[in-house]
XYZ file of C-alpha atoms in Angstrom:
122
model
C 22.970 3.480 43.889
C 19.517 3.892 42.984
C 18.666 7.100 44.093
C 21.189 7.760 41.588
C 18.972 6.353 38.478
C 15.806 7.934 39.698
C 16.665 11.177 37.912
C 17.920 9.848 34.654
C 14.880 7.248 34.299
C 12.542 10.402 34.700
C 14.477 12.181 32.286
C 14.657 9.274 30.195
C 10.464 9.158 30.454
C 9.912 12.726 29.998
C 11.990 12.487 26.761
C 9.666 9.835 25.084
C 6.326 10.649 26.356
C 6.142 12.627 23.540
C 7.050 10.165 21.011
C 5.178 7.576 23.155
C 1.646 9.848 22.385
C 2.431 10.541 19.311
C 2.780 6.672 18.052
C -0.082 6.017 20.069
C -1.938 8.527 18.236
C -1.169 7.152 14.739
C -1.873 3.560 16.212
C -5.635 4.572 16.771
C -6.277 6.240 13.338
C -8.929 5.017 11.636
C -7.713 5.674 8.398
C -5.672 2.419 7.320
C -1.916 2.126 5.806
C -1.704 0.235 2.927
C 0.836 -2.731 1.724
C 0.186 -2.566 -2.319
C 2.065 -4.363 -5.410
C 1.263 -2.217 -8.677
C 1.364 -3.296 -11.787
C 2.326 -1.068 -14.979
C 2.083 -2.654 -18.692
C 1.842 -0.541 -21.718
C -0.998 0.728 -23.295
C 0.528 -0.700 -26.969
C 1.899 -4.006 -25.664
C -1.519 -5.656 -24.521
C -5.203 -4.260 -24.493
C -7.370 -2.596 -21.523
C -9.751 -5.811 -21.685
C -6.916 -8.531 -21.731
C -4.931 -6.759 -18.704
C -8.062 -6.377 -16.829
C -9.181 -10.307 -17.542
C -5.591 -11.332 -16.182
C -5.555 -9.041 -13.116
C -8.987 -10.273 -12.430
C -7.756 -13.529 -11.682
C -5.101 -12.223 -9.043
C -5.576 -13.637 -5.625
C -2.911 -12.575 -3.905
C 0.049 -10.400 -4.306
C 2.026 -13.572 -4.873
C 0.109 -14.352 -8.073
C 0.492 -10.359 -9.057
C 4.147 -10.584 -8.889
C 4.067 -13.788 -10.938
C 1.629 -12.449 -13.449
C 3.213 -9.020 -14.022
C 7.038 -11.129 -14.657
C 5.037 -13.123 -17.143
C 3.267 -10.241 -18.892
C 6.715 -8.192 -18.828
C 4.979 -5.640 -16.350
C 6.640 -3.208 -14.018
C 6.177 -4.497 -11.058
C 6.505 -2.216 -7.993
C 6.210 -3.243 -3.757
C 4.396 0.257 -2.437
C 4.781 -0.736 1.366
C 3.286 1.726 4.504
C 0.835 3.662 2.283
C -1.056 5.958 3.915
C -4.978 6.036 2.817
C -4.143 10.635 2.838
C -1.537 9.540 0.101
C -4.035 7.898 -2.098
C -5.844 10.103 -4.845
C -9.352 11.355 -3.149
C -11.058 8.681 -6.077
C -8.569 5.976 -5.315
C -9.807 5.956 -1.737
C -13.377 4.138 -1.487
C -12.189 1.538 -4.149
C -9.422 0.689 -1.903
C -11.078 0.438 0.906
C -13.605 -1.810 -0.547
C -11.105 -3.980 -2.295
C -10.445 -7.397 -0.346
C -6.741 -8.123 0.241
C -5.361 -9.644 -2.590
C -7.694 -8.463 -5.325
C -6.470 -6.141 -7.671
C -8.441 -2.702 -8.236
C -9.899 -2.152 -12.118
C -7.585 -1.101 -14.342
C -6.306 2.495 -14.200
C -4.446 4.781 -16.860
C -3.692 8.574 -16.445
C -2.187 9.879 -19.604
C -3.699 6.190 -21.822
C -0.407 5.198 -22.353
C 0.305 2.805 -19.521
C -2.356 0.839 -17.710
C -2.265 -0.082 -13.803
C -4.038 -1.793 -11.475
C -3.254 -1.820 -7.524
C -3.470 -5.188 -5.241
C -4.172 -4.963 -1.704
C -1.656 -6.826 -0.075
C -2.226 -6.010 3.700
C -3.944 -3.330 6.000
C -2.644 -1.622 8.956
């Protein structure tokens, strides 16, 4: 009865050695994933200098959920980022930034302001 299984388990093995490498390969990257919370306020509803003094006193992304329900922020989970996602000048602060702190704050078009917390590395 085994001689029987021999073929399918070597079938079975040749069919995932390829996914087998290729997980491997993303395992050793060097280039970290990224757990993030990201918090969006308005640009009218509270100024650069206050949002940054609250976010400043973020610790963990516990305490950035909490703060962005009490300053009636958007609050959105980013889970699994890749560090090729990022923008090219989002990059180094991230990778600087200990987990739980949240980045400076951010604003594209000066309408909405944003700053990223570092929940986790991968």
């Amino acid at each position: 009865m085994l001689h029987r299984l021999a073929p399918v388990a070597a079938m079975l093995a040749a069919a995932l050695a390829p996914t087998a490498a290729a997980a491997q390969t993303e395992q050793s990257s060097t280039l970290p994933n990224y757990n993030l919370v990201q918090l969006s306020v308005a640009a009218n509803a509270v100024s650069a200098d206050e949002f940054q003094a609250r976010t400043m006193q973020i610790s963990s992304c516990g305490d950035a959920v909490k703060l962005g329900k009490a300053m009636d922020a958007k609050v959105e989970r980013k889970r699994f980022v890749h560090d090729t996602e990022l923008p090219p000048q989002l990059r180094p602060v991230l990778k600087n930034l200990p987990n739980g702190m949240a980045t400076p704050v951010m604003s594209e078009d000066g309408e909405t302001l944003h700053v990223l917390v570092v929940c986790s590395r991968a």
